[in-house]
mmCIF file of C-alpha atoms in Angstrom:
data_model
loop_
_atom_site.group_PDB
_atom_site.id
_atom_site.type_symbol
_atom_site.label_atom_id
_atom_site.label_comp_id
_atom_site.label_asym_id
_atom_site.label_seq_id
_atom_site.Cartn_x
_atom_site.Cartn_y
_atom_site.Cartn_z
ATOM 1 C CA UNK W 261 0.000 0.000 0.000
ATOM 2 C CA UNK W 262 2.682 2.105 0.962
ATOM 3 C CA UNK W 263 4.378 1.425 -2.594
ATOM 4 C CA UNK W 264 1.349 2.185 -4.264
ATOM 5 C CA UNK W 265 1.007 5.365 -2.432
ATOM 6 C CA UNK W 266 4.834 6.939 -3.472
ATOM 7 C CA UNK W 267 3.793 5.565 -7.006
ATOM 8 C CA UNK W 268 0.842 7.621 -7.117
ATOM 9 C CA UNK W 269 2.762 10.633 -5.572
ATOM 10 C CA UNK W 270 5.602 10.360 -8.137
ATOM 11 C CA UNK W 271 2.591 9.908 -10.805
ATOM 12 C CA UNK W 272 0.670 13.512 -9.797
ATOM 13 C CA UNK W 273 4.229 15.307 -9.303
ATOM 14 C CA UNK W 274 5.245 14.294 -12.969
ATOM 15 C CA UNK W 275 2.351 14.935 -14.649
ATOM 16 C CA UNK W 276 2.114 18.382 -13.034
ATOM 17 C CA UNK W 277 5.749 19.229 -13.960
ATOM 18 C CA UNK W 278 4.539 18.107 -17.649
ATOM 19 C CA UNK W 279 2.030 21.004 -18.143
ATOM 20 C CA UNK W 280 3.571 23.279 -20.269
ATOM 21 C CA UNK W 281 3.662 27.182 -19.370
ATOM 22 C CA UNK W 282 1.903 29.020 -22.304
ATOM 23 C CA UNK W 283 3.706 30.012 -25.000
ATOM 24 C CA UNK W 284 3.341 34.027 -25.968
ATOM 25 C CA UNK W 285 5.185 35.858 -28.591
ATOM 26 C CA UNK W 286 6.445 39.519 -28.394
ATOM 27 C CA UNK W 287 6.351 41.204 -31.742
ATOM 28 C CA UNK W 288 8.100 44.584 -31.159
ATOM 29 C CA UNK W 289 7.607 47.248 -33.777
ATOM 30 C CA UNK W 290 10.069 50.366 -31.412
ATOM 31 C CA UNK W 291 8.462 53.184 -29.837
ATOM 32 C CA UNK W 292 9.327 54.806 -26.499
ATOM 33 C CA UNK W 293 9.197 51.417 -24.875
ATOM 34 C CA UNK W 294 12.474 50.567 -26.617
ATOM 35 C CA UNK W 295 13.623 54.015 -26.606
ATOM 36 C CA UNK W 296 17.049 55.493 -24.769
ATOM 37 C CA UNK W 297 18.158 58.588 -23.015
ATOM 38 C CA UNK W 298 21.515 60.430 -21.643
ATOM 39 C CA UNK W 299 20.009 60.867 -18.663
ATOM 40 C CA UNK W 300 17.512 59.544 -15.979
ATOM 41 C CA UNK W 301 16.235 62.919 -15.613
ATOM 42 C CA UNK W 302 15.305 64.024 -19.284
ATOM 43 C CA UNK W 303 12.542 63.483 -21.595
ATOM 44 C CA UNK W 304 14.840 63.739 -24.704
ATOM 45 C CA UNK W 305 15.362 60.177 -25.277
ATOM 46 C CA UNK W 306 14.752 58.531 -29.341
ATOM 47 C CA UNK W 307 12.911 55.833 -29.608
ATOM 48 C CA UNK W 308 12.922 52.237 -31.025
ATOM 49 C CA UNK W 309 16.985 51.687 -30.110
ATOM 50 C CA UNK W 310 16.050 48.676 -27.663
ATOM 51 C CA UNK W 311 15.981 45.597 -29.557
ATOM 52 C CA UNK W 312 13.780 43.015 -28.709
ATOM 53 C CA UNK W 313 15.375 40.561 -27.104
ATOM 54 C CA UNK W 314 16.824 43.286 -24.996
ATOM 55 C CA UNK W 315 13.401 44.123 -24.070
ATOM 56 C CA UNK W 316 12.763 40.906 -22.688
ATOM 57 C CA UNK W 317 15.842 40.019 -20.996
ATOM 58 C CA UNK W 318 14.543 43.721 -19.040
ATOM 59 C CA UNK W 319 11.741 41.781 -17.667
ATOM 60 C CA UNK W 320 13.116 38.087 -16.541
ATOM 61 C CA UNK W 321 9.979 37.681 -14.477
ATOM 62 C CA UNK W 322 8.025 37.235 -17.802
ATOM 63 C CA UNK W 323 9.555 33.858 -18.215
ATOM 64 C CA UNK W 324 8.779 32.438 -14.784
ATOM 65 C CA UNK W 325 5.361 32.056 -16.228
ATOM 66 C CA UNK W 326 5.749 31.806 -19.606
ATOM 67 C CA UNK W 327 7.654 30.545 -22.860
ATOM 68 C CA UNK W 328 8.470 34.236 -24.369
ATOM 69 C CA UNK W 329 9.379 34.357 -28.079
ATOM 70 C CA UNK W 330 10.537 37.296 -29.735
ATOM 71 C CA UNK W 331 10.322 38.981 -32.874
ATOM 72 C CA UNK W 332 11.632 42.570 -34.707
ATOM 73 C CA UNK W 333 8.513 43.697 -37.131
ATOM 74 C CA UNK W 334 9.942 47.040 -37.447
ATOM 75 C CA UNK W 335 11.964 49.950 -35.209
ATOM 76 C CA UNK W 336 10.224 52.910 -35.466
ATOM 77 C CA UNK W 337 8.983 55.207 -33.429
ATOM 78 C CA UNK W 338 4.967 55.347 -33.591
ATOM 79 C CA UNK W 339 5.008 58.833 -35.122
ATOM 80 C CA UNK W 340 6.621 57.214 -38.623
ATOM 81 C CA UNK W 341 3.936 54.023 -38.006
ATOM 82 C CA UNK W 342 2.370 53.323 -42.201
ATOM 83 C CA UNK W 343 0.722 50.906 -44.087
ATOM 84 C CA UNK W 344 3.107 48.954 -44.835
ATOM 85 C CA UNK W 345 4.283 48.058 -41.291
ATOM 86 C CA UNK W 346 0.301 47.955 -40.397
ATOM 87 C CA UNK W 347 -0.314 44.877 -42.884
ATOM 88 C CA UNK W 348 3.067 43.113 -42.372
ATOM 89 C CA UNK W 349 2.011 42.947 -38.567
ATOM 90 C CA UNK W 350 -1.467 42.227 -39.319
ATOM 91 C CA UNK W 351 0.251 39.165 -41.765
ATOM 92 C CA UNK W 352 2.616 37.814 -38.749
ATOM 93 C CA UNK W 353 -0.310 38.061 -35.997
ATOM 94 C CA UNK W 354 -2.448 35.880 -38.353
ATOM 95 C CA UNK W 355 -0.108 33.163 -38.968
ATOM 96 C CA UNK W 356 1.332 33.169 -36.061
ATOM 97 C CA UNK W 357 -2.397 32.696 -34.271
ATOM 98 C CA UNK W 358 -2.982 29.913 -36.970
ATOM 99 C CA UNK W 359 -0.296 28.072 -35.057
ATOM 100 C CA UNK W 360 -1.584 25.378 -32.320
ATOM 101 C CA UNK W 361 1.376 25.682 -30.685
ATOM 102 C CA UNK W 362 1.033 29.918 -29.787
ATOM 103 C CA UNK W 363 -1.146 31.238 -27.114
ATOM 104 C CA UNK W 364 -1.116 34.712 -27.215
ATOM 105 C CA UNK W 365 0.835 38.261 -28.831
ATOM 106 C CA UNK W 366 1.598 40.759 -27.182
ATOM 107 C CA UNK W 367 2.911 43.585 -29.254
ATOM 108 C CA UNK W 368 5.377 46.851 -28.625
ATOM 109 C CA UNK W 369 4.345 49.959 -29.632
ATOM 110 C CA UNK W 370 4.968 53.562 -29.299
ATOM 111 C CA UNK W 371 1.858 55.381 -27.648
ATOM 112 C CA UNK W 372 1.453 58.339 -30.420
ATOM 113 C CA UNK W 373 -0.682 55.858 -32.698
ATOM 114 C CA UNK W 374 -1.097 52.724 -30.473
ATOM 115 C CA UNK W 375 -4.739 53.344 -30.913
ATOM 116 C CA UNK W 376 -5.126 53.172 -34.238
ATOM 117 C CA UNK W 377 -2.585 50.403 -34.820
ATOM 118 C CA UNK W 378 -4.667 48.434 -32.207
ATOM 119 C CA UNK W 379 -7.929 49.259 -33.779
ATOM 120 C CA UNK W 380 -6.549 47.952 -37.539
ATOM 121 C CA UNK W 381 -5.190 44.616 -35.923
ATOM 122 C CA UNK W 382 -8.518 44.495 -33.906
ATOM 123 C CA UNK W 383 -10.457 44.495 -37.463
ATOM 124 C CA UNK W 384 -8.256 42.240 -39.861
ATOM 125 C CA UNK W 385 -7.080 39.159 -37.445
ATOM 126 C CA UNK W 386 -8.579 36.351 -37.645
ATOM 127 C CA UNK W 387 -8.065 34.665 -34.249
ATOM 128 C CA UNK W 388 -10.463 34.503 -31.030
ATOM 129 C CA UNK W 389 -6.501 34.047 -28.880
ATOM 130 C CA UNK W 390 -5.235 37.060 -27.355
ATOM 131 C CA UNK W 391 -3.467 40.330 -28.923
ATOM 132 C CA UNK W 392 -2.262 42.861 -26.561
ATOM 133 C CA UNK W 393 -0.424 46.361 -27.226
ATOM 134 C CA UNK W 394 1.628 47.880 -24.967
ATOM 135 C CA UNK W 395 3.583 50.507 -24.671
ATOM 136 C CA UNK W 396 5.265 53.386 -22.134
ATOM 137 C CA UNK W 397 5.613 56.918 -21.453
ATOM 138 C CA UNK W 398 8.791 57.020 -20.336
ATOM 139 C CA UNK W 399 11.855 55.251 -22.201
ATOM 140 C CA UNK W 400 13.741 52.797 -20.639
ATOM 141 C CA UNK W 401 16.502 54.746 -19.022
ATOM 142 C CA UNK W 402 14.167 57.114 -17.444
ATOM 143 C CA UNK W 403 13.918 57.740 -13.730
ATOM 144 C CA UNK W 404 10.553 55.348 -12.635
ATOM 145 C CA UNK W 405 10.395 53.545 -16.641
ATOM 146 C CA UNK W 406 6.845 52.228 -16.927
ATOM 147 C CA UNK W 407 7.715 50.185 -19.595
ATOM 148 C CA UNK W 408 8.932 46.824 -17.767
ATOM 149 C CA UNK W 409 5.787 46.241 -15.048
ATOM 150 C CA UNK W 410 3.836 47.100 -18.506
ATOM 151 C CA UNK W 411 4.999 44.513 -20.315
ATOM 152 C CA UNK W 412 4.932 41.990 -17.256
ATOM 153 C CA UNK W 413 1.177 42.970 -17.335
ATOM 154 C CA UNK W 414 0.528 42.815 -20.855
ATOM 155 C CA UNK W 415 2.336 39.143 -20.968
ATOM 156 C CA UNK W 416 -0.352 38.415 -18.130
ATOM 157 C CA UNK W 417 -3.226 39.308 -20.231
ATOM 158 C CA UNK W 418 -2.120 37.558 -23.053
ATOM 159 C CA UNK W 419 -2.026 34.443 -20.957
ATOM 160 C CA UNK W 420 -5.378 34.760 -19.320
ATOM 161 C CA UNK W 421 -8.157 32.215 -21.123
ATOM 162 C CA UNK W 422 -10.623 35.611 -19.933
ATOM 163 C CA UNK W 423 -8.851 37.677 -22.688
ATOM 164 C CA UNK W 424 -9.762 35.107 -25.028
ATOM 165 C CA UNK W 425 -12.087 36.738 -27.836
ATOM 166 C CA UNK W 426 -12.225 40.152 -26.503
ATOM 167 C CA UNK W 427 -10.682 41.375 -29.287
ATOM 168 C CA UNK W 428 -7.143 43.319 -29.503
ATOM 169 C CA UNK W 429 -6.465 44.744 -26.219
ATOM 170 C CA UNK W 430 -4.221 47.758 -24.967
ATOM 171 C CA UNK W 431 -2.728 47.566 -21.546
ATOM 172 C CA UNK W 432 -1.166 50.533 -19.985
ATOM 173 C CA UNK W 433 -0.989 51.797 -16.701
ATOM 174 C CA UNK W 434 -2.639 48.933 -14.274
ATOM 175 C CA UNK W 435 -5.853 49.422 -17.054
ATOM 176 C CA UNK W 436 -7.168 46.993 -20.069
ATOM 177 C CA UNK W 437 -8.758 48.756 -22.529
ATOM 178 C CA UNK W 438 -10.476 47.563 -25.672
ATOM 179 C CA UNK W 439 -9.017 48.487 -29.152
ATOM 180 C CA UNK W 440 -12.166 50.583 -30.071
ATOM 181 C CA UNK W 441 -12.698 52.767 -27.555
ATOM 182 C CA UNK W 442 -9.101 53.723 -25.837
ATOM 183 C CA UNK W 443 -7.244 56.877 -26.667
ATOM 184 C CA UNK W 444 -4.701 58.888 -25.460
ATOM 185 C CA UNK W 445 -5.686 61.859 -24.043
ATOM 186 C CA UNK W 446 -2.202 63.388 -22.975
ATOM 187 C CA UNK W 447 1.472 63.801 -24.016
ATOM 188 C CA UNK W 448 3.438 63.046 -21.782
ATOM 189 C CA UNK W 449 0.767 61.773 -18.178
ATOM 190 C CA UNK W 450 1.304 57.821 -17.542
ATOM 191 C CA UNK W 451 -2.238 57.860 -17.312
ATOM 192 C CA UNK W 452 -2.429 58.856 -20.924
ATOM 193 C CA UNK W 453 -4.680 56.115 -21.882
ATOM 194 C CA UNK W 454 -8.353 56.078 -21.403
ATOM 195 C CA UNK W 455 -11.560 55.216 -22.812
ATOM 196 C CA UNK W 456 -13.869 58.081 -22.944
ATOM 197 C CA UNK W 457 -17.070 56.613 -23.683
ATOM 198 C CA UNK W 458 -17.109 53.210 -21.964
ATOM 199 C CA UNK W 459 -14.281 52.946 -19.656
ATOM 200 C CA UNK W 460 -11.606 50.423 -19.325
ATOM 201 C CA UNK W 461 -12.681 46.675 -19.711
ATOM 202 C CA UNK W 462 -10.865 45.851 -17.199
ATOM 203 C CA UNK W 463 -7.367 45.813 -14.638
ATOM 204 C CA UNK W 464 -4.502 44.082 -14.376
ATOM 205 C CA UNK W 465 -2.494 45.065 -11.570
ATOM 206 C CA UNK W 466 1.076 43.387 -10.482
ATOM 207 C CA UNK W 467 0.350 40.516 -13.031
ATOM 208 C CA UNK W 468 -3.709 40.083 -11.652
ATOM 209 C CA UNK W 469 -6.394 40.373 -14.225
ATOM 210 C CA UNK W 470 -9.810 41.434 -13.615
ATOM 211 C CA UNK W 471 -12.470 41.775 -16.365
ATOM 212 C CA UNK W 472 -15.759 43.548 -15.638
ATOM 213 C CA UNK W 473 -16.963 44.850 -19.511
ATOM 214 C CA UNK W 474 -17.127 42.855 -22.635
ATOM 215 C CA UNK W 475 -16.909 44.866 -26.261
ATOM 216 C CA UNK W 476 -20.193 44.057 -28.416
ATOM 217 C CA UNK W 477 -18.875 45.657 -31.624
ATOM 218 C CA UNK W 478 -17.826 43.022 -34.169
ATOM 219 C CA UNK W 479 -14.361 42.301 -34.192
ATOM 220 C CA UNK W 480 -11.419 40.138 -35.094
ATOM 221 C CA UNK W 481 -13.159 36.331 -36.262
ATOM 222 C CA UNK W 482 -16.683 38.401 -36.711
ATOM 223 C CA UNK W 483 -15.030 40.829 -38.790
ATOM 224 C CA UNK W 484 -16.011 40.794 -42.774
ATOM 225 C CA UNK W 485 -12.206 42.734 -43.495
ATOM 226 C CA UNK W 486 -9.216 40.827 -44.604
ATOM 227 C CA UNK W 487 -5.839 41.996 -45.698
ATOM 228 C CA UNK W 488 -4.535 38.616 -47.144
ATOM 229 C CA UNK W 489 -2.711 39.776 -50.200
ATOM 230 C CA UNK W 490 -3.090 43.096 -49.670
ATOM 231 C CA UNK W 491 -0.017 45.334 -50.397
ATOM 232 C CA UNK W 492 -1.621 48.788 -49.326
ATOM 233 C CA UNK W 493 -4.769 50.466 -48.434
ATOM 234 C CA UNK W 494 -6.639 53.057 -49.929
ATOM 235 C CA UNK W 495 -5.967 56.742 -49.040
ATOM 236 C CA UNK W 496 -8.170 58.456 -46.560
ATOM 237 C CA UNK W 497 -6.686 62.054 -45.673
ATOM 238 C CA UNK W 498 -8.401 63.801 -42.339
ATOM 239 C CA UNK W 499 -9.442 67.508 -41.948
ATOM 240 C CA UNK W 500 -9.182 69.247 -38.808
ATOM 241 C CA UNK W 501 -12.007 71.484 -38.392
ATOM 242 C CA UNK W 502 -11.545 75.223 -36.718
ATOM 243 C CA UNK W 503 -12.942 78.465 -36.978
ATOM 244 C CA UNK W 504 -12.665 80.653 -40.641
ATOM 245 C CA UNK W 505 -11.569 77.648 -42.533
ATOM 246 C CA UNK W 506 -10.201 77.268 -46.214
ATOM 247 C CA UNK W 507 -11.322 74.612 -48.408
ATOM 248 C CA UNK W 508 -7.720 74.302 -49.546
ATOM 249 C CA UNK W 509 -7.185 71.255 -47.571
ATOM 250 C CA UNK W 510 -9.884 69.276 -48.941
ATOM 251 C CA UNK W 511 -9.327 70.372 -52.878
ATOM 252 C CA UNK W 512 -6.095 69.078 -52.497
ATOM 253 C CA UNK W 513 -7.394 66.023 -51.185
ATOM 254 C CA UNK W 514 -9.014 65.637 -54.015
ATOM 255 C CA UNK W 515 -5.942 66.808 -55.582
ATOM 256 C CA UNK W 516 -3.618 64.236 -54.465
ATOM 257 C CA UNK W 517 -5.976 61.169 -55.071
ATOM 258 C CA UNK W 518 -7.933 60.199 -51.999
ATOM 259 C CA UNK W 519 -10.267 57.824 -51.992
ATOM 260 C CA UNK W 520 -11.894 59.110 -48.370
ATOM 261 C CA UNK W 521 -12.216 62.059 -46.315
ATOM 262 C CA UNK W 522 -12.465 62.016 -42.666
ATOM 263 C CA UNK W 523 -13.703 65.588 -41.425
ATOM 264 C CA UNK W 524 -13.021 65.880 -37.402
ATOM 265 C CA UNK W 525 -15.800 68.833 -37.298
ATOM 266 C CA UNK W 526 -16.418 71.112 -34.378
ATOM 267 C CA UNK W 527 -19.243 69.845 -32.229
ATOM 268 C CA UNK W 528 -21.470 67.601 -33.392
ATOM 269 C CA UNK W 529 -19.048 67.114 -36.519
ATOM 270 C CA UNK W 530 -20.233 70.400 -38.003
ATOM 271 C CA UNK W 531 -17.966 71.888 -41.014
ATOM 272 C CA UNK W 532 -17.219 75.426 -42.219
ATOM 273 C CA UNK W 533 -19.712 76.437 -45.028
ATOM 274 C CA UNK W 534 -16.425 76.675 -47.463
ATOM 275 C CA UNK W 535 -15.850 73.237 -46.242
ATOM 276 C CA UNK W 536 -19.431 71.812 -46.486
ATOM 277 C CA UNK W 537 -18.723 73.047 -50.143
ATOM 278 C CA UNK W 538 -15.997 71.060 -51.311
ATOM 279 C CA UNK W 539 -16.895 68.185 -49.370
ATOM 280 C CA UNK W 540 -20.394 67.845 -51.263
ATOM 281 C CA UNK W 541 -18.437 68.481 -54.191
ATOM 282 C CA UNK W 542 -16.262 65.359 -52.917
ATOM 283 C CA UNK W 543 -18.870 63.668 -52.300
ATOM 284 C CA UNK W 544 -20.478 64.117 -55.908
ATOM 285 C CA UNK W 545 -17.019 62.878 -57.621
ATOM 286 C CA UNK W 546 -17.279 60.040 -55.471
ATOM 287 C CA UNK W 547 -14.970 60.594 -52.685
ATOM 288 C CA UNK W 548 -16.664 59.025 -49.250
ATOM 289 C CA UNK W 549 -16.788 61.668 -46.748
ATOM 290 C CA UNK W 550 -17.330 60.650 -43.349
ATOM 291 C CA UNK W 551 -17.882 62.911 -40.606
ATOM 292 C CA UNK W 552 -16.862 63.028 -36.893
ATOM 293 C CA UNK W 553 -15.572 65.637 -34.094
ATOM 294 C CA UNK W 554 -13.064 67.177 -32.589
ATOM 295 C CA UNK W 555 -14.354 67.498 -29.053
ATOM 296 C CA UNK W 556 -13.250 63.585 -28.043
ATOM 297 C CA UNK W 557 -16.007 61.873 -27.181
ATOM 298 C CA UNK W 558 -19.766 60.992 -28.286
ATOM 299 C CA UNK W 559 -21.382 60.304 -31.164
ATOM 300 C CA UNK W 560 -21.924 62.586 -34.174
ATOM 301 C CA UNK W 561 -25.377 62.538 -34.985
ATOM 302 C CA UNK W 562 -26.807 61.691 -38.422
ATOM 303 C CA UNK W 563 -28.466 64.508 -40.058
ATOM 304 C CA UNK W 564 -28.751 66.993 -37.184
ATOM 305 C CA UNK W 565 -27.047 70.170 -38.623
ATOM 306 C CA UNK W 566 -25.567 68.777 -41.519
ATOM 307 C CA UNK W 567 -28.068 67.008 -44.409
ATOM 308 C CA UNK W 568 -25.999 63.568 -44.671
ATOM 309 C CA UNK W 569 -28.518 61.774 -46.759
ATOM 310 C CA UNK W 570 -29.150 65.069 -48.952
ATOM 311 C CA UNK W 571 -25.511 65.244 -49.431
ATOM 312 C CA UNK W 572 -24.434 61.616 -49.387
ATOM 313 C CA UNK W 573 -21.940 61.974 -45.780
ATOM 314 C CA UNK W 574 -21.297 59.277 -43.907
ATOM 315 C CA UNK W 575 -21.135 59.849 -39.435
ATOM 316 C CA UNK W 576 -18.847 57.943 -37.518
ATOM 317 C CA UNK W 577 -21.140 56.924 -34.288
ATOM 318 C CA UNK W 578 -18.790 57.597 -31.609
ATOM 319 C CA UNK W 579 -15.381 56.727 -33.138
ATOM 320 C CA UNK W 580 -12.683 59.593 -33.179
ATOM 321 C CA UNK W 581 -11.180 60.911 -35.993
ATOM 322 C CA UNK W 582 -8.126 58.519 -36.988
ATOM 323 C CA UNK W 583 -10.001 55.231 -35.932
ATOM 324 C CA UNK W 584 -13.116 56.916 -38.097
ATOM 325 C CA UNK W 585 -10.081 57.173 -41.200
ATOM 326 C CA UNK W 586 -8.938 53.635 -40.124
ATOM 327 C CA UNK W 587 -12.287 51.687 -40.672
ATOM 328 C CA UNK W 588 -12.929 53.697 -43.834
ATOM 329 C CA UNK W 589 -9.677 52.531 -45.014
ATOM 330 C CA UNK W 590 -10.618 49.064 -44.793
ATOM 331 C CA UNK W 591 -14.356 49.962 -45.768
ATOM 332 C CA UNK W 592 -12.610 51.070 -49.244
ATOM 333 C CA UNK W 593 -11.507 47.657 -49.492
ATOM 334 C CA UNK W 594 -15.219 46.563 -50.172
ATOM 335 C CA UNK W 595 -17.115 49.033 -51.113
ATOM 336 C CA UNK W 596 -17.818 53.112 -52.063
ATOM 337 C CA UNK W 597 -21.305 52.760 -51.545
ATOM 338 C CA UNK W 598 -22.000 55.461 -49.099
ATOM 339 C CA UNK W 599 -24.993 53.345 -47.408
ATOM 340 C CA UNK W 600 -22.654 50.304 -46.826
ATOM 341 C CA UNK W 601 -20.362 51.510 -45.344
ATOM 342 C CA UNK W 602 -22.171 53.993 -43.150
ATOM 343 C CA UNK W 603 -23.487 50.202 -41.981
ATOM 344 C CA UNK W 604 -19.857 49.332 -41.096
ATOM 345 C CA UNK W 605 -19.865 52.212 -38.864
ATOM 346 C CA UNK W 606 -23.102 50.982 -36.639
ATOM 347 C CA UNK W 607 -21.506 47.432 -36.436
ATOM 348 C CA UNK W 608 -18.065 48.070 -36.186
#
């Protein structure tokens, strides 16, 4: 009996040390995250010189719990982020998600367009498993770097079956945010990162994650856009609205060959009457013009001020400007049809 006992012992012990940790991939594209200063004391630093595997030998903890695998996509900062870096990530994220064998991404990123890099990803891949951006405020040789606890957090998340089919995530700051709805509201606060319309989805603090919202917008495997065999994406320019505007912008818009126009109007996504001008005139040669605001948050409103159906504009619910001139992007792909993809905007 006593045999049979140790057997049994030796038996749980072994199969226990035979569960394998998850295995995450960190796909680092530069950004402040991997950026370097002279001094601790400074925010002159330039970003993207840390190398990836630099970045995770930073964080050693990360591999207690984990089987961490690295990858360079680019070494930028987020500033210079394009299309083409955009659809090689969305490429790598896809296969590597196809693989049985990968749990989870987590991704690098500088914070000046994390949002709309996270918002792309969150409507071309094609995977229910966790992808998580991350970022930091203050490069690695600053005095209190937020980058390393960030990434320990964002590895976390990526690991946690709850993140599962939540779409692309953003963690910053103790806070998980979904893809849609997070922005950065400040330059240089390590709170930068909010969600002004729903709040953060959720917390992850010291490596703990808590989940208390679920997005309902379709996303990721729901999603009807695709950039398999893509090689770039149409061009959608945005206009900043502001008090005795020009028209200029948007003629050479026009000008230059743009497919879309995103207007960021004041208030409710009002334009200038010079503006309203040349965007109807857009609008007539067949450029989609879709309308948001400036102020940050809430929805523009179809047809209050502004005759959309009259003039054949497009509203962007509550999405800001640059994830407005994201999803029209990938609209483009599909369709001009003013109607459709004023549809996309409701469901996505």
């Amino acid at each position: 009996m006593r045999l049979l006992k140790r057997a049994f012992v030796i038996m749980v012990l072994g199969a226990s040390m035979l569960v394998a940790k998850p295995t995450i991939y960190i796909l680092a594209t530069g950004g402040t995250i991997a950026g370097s200063g002279d001094s601790a004391l400074s925010g002159s630093y330039t970003s993207g010189t840390v190398t990836v595997d630099k970045l995770i030998a930073a964080v050693p903890e990360i591999n207690e719990i984990a089987t961490i695998k690295g990858e360079q996509i680019a070494q930028i900062g987020s500033q210079a982020m394009n299309d083409e870096v955009w659809l090689k990530l969305a490429d790598r994220v896809n296969a590597l998600l196809n693989d049985g064998g990968v749990d989870g991404i987590v991704i690098t990123h500088g914070t000046d367009t994390m949002e709309e890099s996270a918002y792309f990803l969150n409507l071309v891949t094609k995977s229910k498993k966790p992808v998580v951006l991350v970022g930091a405020m203050r490069s690695g040789t600053s005095m209190s770097a937020d980058g390393p606890l960030n990434i320990y957090n964002a590895v976390n998340v990526a690991m946690d079956k709850a993140s599962a089919g939540k779409g692309v995530l953003v963690v910053m700051n103790d806070k998980i945010h979904a893809a849609r709805e997070v922005t950065k509201t400040a330059t240089t606060a390590v709170d930068t990162f909010k969600s002004p319309n729903t709040g953060n989805i959720g917390t992850v603090n010291y490596g703990i994650v808590n989940y208390y919202l679920q997005p309902t917008r379709k996303h990721t495997v729901s999603s009807d856009f695709s950039v398999k065999g893509l090689k770039e994406l149409p061009r959608v320019d945005v206009i900043f609205g502001h008090t005795n505007q020009t028209a200029d912008f948007v003629e050479t818009a026009i000008e230059k060959g743009a497919k879309g126009i995103v207007l960021a109007g004041v208030g409710n996504g009002n334009p200038y009457p010079s503006v309203e001008e040349a965007l109807i005139k857009a609008a007539a040669q067949g450029i989609v013009v879709v309308r948001t605001s400036r102020t940050g948050s809430g929805s523009t409103s179809v047809g209050a001020e502004v005759d959309d159906a009259k003039y054949g504009f497009v509203t962007s619910d509550n999405l800001n400007a640059a994830k407005a001139r994201v999803l029209l992007q990938l609209a483009l792909t599909k369709t001009n049809e003013p109607s459709k993809i004023q549809k996309f905007y409701k469901e996505y």
